[in-house]
Amino acid sequence: MTPTLPTEQIDRIVWNQHHDPFTVLGPHEIEQDGKSVWVVRAYLPDAEAVYVVTPDPHKEYPMQSVHHPHFFECIITDSPHLFNYQFRVKSGDSDRLIHDPYYFKSPLLTEFDSYLFGEGTHYQIYEKMGAHPTTIDGVSGVYFAVWAPNARNVSIIGDFNSWDGRKHQMRKGNTGIWDLFIPELTVGTVYKYEIKSPEGHIYEKSDPYGYFQEVRPKTASIVTDLNTYEWNDQAWLEKRRTEDPLKKPISVYEMHLGSWMHASAANPPASGYQSVSAADLKPGARFLTYRELAEDLIPYVKEMGYTHIEMMPVAEHPFDGSWGYQVTGYYAATSRYGTPQDLMYFIDKCHQNDIGIIVDWVPAHFPKDGHGLSFFDGTFLYEPADERIGEHKEWGTKIFNYKRSEVKNFLIANVLFWFDKYHIDGIRVDAVASMIYRDYNREPGTWLANEYGGRESLEAIELFRHLHSILFTYYPGALSIAEESTSWPMVTWPAYSGGLGFNLKWNMGWMHDMLDYFKLDPYFRGHNNNYVTFSIWYAFSENFMLALSHDEVVHGKSPMIGKMPGDEWQKFANLRCLYGYMFTHPGKKTMFMGMEFGQWAEWNVWGDLEWHLLQYPSHKTLQRFVSDLNKLLRSLPELYTQDFSESGFEWIECNDTQNSVISFLRKADNGDFALVVCNFTPVPHHNYRVGVPEKGFYKEVLNSDAQIYGGSGIGNLGGKYADEYGTHGKPYSIDVTAPPLSVVVLKHVNESQN
């Protein structure tokens, strides 16, 4: 049989070198002998015989091999329309019916989708890119789309086609997006993209927009449908939408899901999902699943009184020891702990228990793993080619090309994706400083200045402004928290005013000052009083979050309890004092898991927290103290409604360096106030007079030295009445007892309320 098209076109299909196989394969109407007929072409490498089967009327038309043994053609002259035909394929003992992928010519990705993606404003691009179960012309299957503009050609490979890139070759659109609908594929299909570079090198890549991946060390993507879960958190979402989070109490429990607690490998999860073990876990241990964490973690966090859980990155990553910060699947919830629906269940249950979810987001860098984004289409696509702006040498990772619209769209849509599909409440953006400074951790001569000769990354700055202008429009009440470790100005100012647009920033200065201060022997603290007081000078220049994070209890830095000086009693008293000052200082709060009960060991990503320590009173009482701090924070508007306003804080005494005692007022937006007295030495101070602005009763609502917290039990017998004796520039004063290494909070109560 003579081919109906040039053999060069057939060869390009056979050798998998065609950028648009639809122009060759599938049904085509042609002129033959002066009349219109149909020619159907197929390339089926395993086939011995192929027939075109039409449904109405039911007919079979044998196909003929042309030019190549596995390239088939069939000319149909008696059917004016070809609708939903199938191939009957015979190969050895196999005889099966399949739909022709190249019959379905109309892409689900429209020209308008491509246009928006090209300009970086397709905020739901994840609904079109990736793998999506769908039905076209009554035939169910999966639609695939991937951005690889510089590839010579792209194919979809998987178990369904024996990982043979010749069988499902994709079509390239004008914007460099390749697509193909494959009939009869279903949820659960394992797949990758086989990408051939301009030089002919072949790369097998997981799907950048894939929703699910195999459990590491496997790296293929898995087709899934994220729209099947039925949410029950509508009341939570509506409340979030209508409230200002900066006026609410926020106390975050930062945690790593894989090392909070493990289960026995001999005890499979009730969900049926086999949570895998890591090679470095203790023998017989396995990860808890998302659903098991819902049963164990949520009651604990609720009892402890935290308002939010911050999960270290749950996006897919290949190495457990990276803590999740080297992401290869930005749209895929890690399969270590279960399915996407399992994670949805966990978040849903958190919301039903009034617990918000913050997810760590990592736009600063990505790893070089072969299946990931690095050198994705055989060229520098997601990363700049120039390593002076395209690579973190210290981390051995790539930097996103923030200048490229499609890459910015990938990142901005990724944030919206987590809010949309997983109902998260906030993001904590990792390593912001490494993004906004081009010379971050670089020696002179190893970085590239911006177009104006400066060290600022104008592209990363614009990314943040763009992101936040969209995020808070789409999701009012959301949180975006910057881990920004420098004094970059206006991080939490709106984008329209020239800020980066975050609504919270970790206060790294406060954290370093306080840890340096509390490491000191109390004898020397009076000479270093500025460590305690300096943060108030800048406390209201940004919306700060006070964070004691995972970074402070790893890599030889010592656990929190190990940083404290003195004997064991003083160590715990110092820790209570630190936490008490943290919760009464302006700003929202974040505390890493294990800190709440004084873990003695540094955090180990491979092990459990030291839960056995709770059998000892000092650890149990510290845990109770943190729980009561959280509950106090929730119950006292004085401690949260004006976290970011100078009118919410007033020093009473900050210069008593001889006694290392400070005192200050925290004020609510309705005029109520509370007095805080901190004694940073192990020497109690009786009859310590503190000025107050109003007369009345000052009820002691927290004393970190109480016996129920493991303290000495020195206190103020429930509270003090103000005397008509002025001091500290105030018309009244109270005669308080400042217990050793303590924080005391006294709430002002009007005479009529007493």
Coordinates of N, CA, C and O in Angstrom, one line a residue, residues 220-295:
A220 N 7.8 8.4 40.2 CA 6.7 8.7 39.2 C 5.6 9.4 39.8 O 5.3 9.3 41.0
S221 N 4.8 10.1 39.0 CA 3.6 10.8 39.4 C 2.4 9.8 39.3 O 2.5 8.8 38.6
I222 N 1.4 10.1 40.0 CA 0.2 9.2 40.0 C -1.1 10.1 39.7 O -1.2 11.1 40.4
V223 N -1.9 9.7 38.8 CA -3.1 10.4 38.5 C -4.0 10.3 39.7 O -4.3 9.2 40.2
T224 N -4.6 11.5 40.1 CA -5.5 11.5 41.2 C -6.6 12.6 40.9 O -6.4 13.5 40.1
D225 N -7.7 12.5 41.6 CA -8.7 13.5 41.5 C -8.9 14.2 42.9 O -9.4 13.5 43.8
L226 N -8.6 15.4 43.0 CA -8.6 16.1 44.2 C -10.0 16.6 44.6 O -10.2 17.2 45.6
N227 N -11.0 16.4 43.7 CA -12.3 17.0 43.9 C -13.3 16.0 44.5 O -14.5 16.2 44.6
T228 N -12.8 14.8 44.9 CA -13.7 13.8 45.4 C -13.9 13.9 46.9 O -14.8 13.3 47.5
Y229 N -13.0 14.6 47.7 CA -13.2 14.7 49.1 C -14.3 15.7 49.5 O -14.5 16.7 48.9
E230 N -15.2 15.3 50.4 CA -16.3 16.1 50.9 C -15.9 16.8 52.2 O -15.8 16.2 53.2
W231 N -15.7 18.1 52.0 CA -15.3 18.9 53.2 C -16.4 19.3 54.1 O -17.6 19.4 53.7
N232 N -16.0 19.4 55.4 CA -17.0 19.8 56.4 C -16.6 21.0 57.3 O -16.8 21.1 58.5
D233 N -15.8 21.9 56.6 CA -15.2 23.0 57.4 C -15.8 24.3 56.9 O -15.1 25.4 57.0
Q234 N -17.0 24.3 56.4 CA -17.5 25.6 55.8 C -17.6 26.7 56.9 O -17.4 27.9 56.6
A235 N -18.0 26.3 58.1 CA -18.1 27.3 59.1 C -16.8 28.0 59.4 O -16.7 29.2 59.6
W236 N -15.7 27.1 59.5 CA -14.4 27.7 59.7 C -14.0 28.6 58.6 O -13.5 29.7 58.9
L237 N -14.2 28.2 57.4 CA -13.7 29.1 56.2 C -14.5 30.4 56.2 O -13.9 31.4 55.9
E238 N -15.8 30.4 56.5 CA -16.5 31.6 56.6 C -16.1 32.5 57.7 O -15.9 33.7 57.5
K239 N -15.8 31.9 58.8 CA -15.3 32.7 59.9 C -13.9 33.4 59.6 O -13.7 34.5 59.9
R240 N -13.0 32.6 59.0 CA -11.7 33.1 58.6 C -11.9 34.2 57.6 O -11.1 35.2 57.6
R241 N -12.8 34.1 56.7 CA -13.0 35.1 55.6 C -13.4 36.5 56.2 O -13.1 37.5 55.6
T242 N -14.1 36.4 57.3 CA -14.7 37.7 57.8 C -14.0 38.3 59.0 O -14.4 39.3 59.5
E243 N -12.9 37.7 59.4 CA -12.1 38.2 60.5 C -10.7 38.6 60.2 O -10.1 38.1 59.2
D244 N -10.2 39.6 60.9 CA -8.8 40.0 60.7 C -7.9 39.2 61.6 O -8.0 39.3 62.8
P245 N -7.1 38.4 61.0 CA -6.2 37.5 61.8 C -5.2 38.2 62.7 O -4.8 37.7 63.8
L246 N -4.9 39.4 62.3 CA -3.9 40.2 63.1 C -4.5 40.7 64.4 O -3.8 41.1 65.3
K247 N -5.8 40.7 64.5 CA -6.5 41.1 65.7 C -6.9 39.9 66.6 O -7.6 40.0 67.6
K248 N -6.4 38.7 66.2 CA -6.8 37.4 66.9 C -5.5 36.9 67.6 O -4.4 37.2 67.2
P249 N -5.8 36.1 68.6 CA -4.6 35.4 69.2 C -4.1 34.3 68.2 O -4.8 33.6 67.6
I250 N -2.8 34.3 68.0 CA -2.1 33.3 67.2 C -0.9 32.7 67.9 O 0.0 33.4 68.3
S251 N -1.0 31.4 68.2 CA 0.0 30.7 68.8 C 0.2 29.4 68.0 O -0.7 28.5 67.9
V252 N 1.4 29.3 67.3 CA 1.6 28.2 66.3 C 2.5 27.1 66.9 O 3.5 27.4 67.5
Y253 N 2.0 25.9 66.6 CA 2.8 24.7 67.0 C 3.5 24.3 65.7 O 2.9 23.6 64.8
E254 N 4.8 24.6 65.6 CA 5.6 24.2 64.4 C 6.0 22.7 64.6 O 6.5 22.3 65.6
M255 N 5.8 22.0 63.5 CA 6.1 20.5 63.6 C 6.5 19.9 62.3 O 6.2 20.4 61.2
H256 N 7.2 18.8 62.5 CA 7.6 17.9 61.4 C 6.7 16.6 61.5 O 6.9 15.9 62.5
L257 N 5.9 16.4 60.6 CA 4.9 15.2 60.7 C 5.6 13.9 60.9 O 5.1 13.0 61.6
G258 N 6.8 13.7 60.3 CA 7.5 12.4 60.3 C 8.2 12.1 61.6 O 8.7 11.0 61.8
S259 N 8.4 13.1 62.5 CA 9.2 12.9 63.7 C 8.5 13.3 65.0 O 9.1 13.4 66.0
W260 N 7.2 13.7 64.9 CA 6.5 14.0 66.1 C 6.3 12.7 66.9 O 6.5 12.7 68.1
M261 N 5.9 11.7 66.3 CA 5.7 10.4 66.9 C 5.6 9.3 65.8 O 5.1 9.6 64.7
H262 N 6.1 8.1 66.1 CA 6.0 7.1 65.2 C 5.1 6.0 65.7 O 4.7 5.9 66.9
A263 N 4.7 5.1 64.8 CA 3.9 3.9 65.1 C 4.7 2.7 64.9 O 5.8 2.7 64.3
S264 N 4.2 1.6 65.4 CA 4.8 0.3 65.2 C 4.6 -0.2 63.8 O 3.4 -0.2 63.3
A265 N 5.6 -0.7 63.1 CA 5.5 -1.2 61.8 C 4.6 -2.5 61.8 O 4.0 -2.8 60.8
A266 N 4.6 -3.2 62.9 CA 3.7 -4.4 63.0 C 2.3 -4.0 63.2 O 1.4 -4.9 63.1
N267 N 1.9 -2.8 63.3 CA 0.6 -2.4 63.5 C 0.1 -1.5 62.3 O 0.3 -0.3 62.3
P268 N -0.4 -2.1 61.3 CA -0.8 -1.4 60.1 C -1.9 -0.4 60.4 O -2.7 -0.6 61.3
P269 N -1.9 0.8 59.7 CA -2.9 1.8 60.0 C -4.3 1.3 59.6 O -4.5 0.6 58.7
A270 N -5.3 1.8 60.4 CA -6.7 1.4 60.1 C -7.2 1.8 58.7 O -8.1 1.2 58.2
S271 N -6.6 2.9 58.2 CA -7.0 3.4 56.9 C -6.7 2.4 55.8 O -7.2 2.5 54.7
G272 N -5.8 1.5 56.1 CA -5.3 0.6 55.0 C -4.1 1.1 54.3 O -3.5 0.3 53.6
Y273 N -3.8 2.3 54.4 CA -2.6 2.9 53.7 C -1.4 2.5 54.5 O -1.3 2.7 55.7
Q274 N -0.5 1.9 53.8 CA 0.7 1.4 54.5 C 1.8 2.5 54.5 O 2.5 2.7 53.6
S275 N 1.8 3.2 55.6 CA 2.8 4.3 55.8 C 4.2 3.6 55.8 O 4.4 2.8 56.6
V276 N 5.0 4.1 54.9 CA 6.3 3.4 54.8 C 7.3 3.9 55.9 O 7.2 5.0 56.4
S277 N 8.3 3.1 56.1 CA 9.3 3.4 57.1 C 10.5 4.0 56.3 O 10.7 3.8 55.1
A278 N 11.3 4.8 57.0 CA 12.6 5.3 56.4 C 13.7 4.4 56.9 O 13.6 3.8 58.0
A279 N 14.7 4.3 56.1 CA 15.8 3.4 56.5 C 16.5 3.8 57.8 O 17.0 2.9 58.6
D280 N 16.4 5.1 58.2 CA 17.1 5.5 59.4 C 16.2 5.5 60.6 O 16.6 5.9 61.7
L281 N 14.9 5.2 60.5 CA 14.0 5.1 61.7 C 14.5 3.9 62.5 O 15.1 2.9 62.0
K282 N 14.1 3.9 63.8 CA 14.5 2.8 64.6 C 13.8 1.6 64.1 O 12.7 1.6 63.5
P283 N 14.4 0.4 64.3 CA 13.8 -0.8 63.8 C 12.3 -1.0 64.3 O 12.0 -0.8 65.5
G284 N 11.5 -1.4 63.4 CA 10.1 -1.7 63.8 C 9.2 -0.5 63.9 O 8.0 -0.6 64.3
A285 N 9.7 0.7 63.5 CA 8.9 1.9 63.5 C 8.5 2.3 62.1 O 9.1 2.0 61.1
R286 N 7.4 3.0 62.0 CA 6.9 3.6 60.7 C 6.3 4.9 61.0 O 6.0 5.3 62.1
F287 N 6.1 5.7 59.9 CA 5.5 7.0 60.0 C 4.0 6.8 60.4 O 3.4 5.8 60.0
L288 N 3.5 7.8 61.1 CA 2.0 7.9 61.3 C 1.4 8.4 60.0 O 2.1 9.2 59.3
T289 N 0.2 8.0 59.6 CA -0.4 8.5 58.5 C -1.1 9.8 58.8 O -1.3 10.2 60.0
Y290 N -1.6 10.5 57.8 CA -2.3 11.8 58.0 C -3.5 11.5 58.9 O -3.9 12.3 59.8
R291 N -4.2 10.4 58.6 CA -5.4 10.1 59.4 C -5.1 9.7 60.8 O -5.8 10.0 61.8
E292 N -4.0 9.0 61.1 CA -3.6 8.7 62.4 C -3.2 9.9 63.2 O -3.5 10.1 64.4
L293 N -2.5 10.9 62.5 CA -2.2 12.1 63.1 C -3.4 12.9 63.4 O -3.4 13.6 64.5
A294 N -4.4 12.8 62.6 CA -5.7 13.5 63.0 C -6.2 12.9 64.3 O -6.8 13.7 65.1
E295 N -6.1 11.7 64.6 CA -6.6 11.1 65.8 C -5.7 11.4 67.0 O -6.2 11.5 68.1

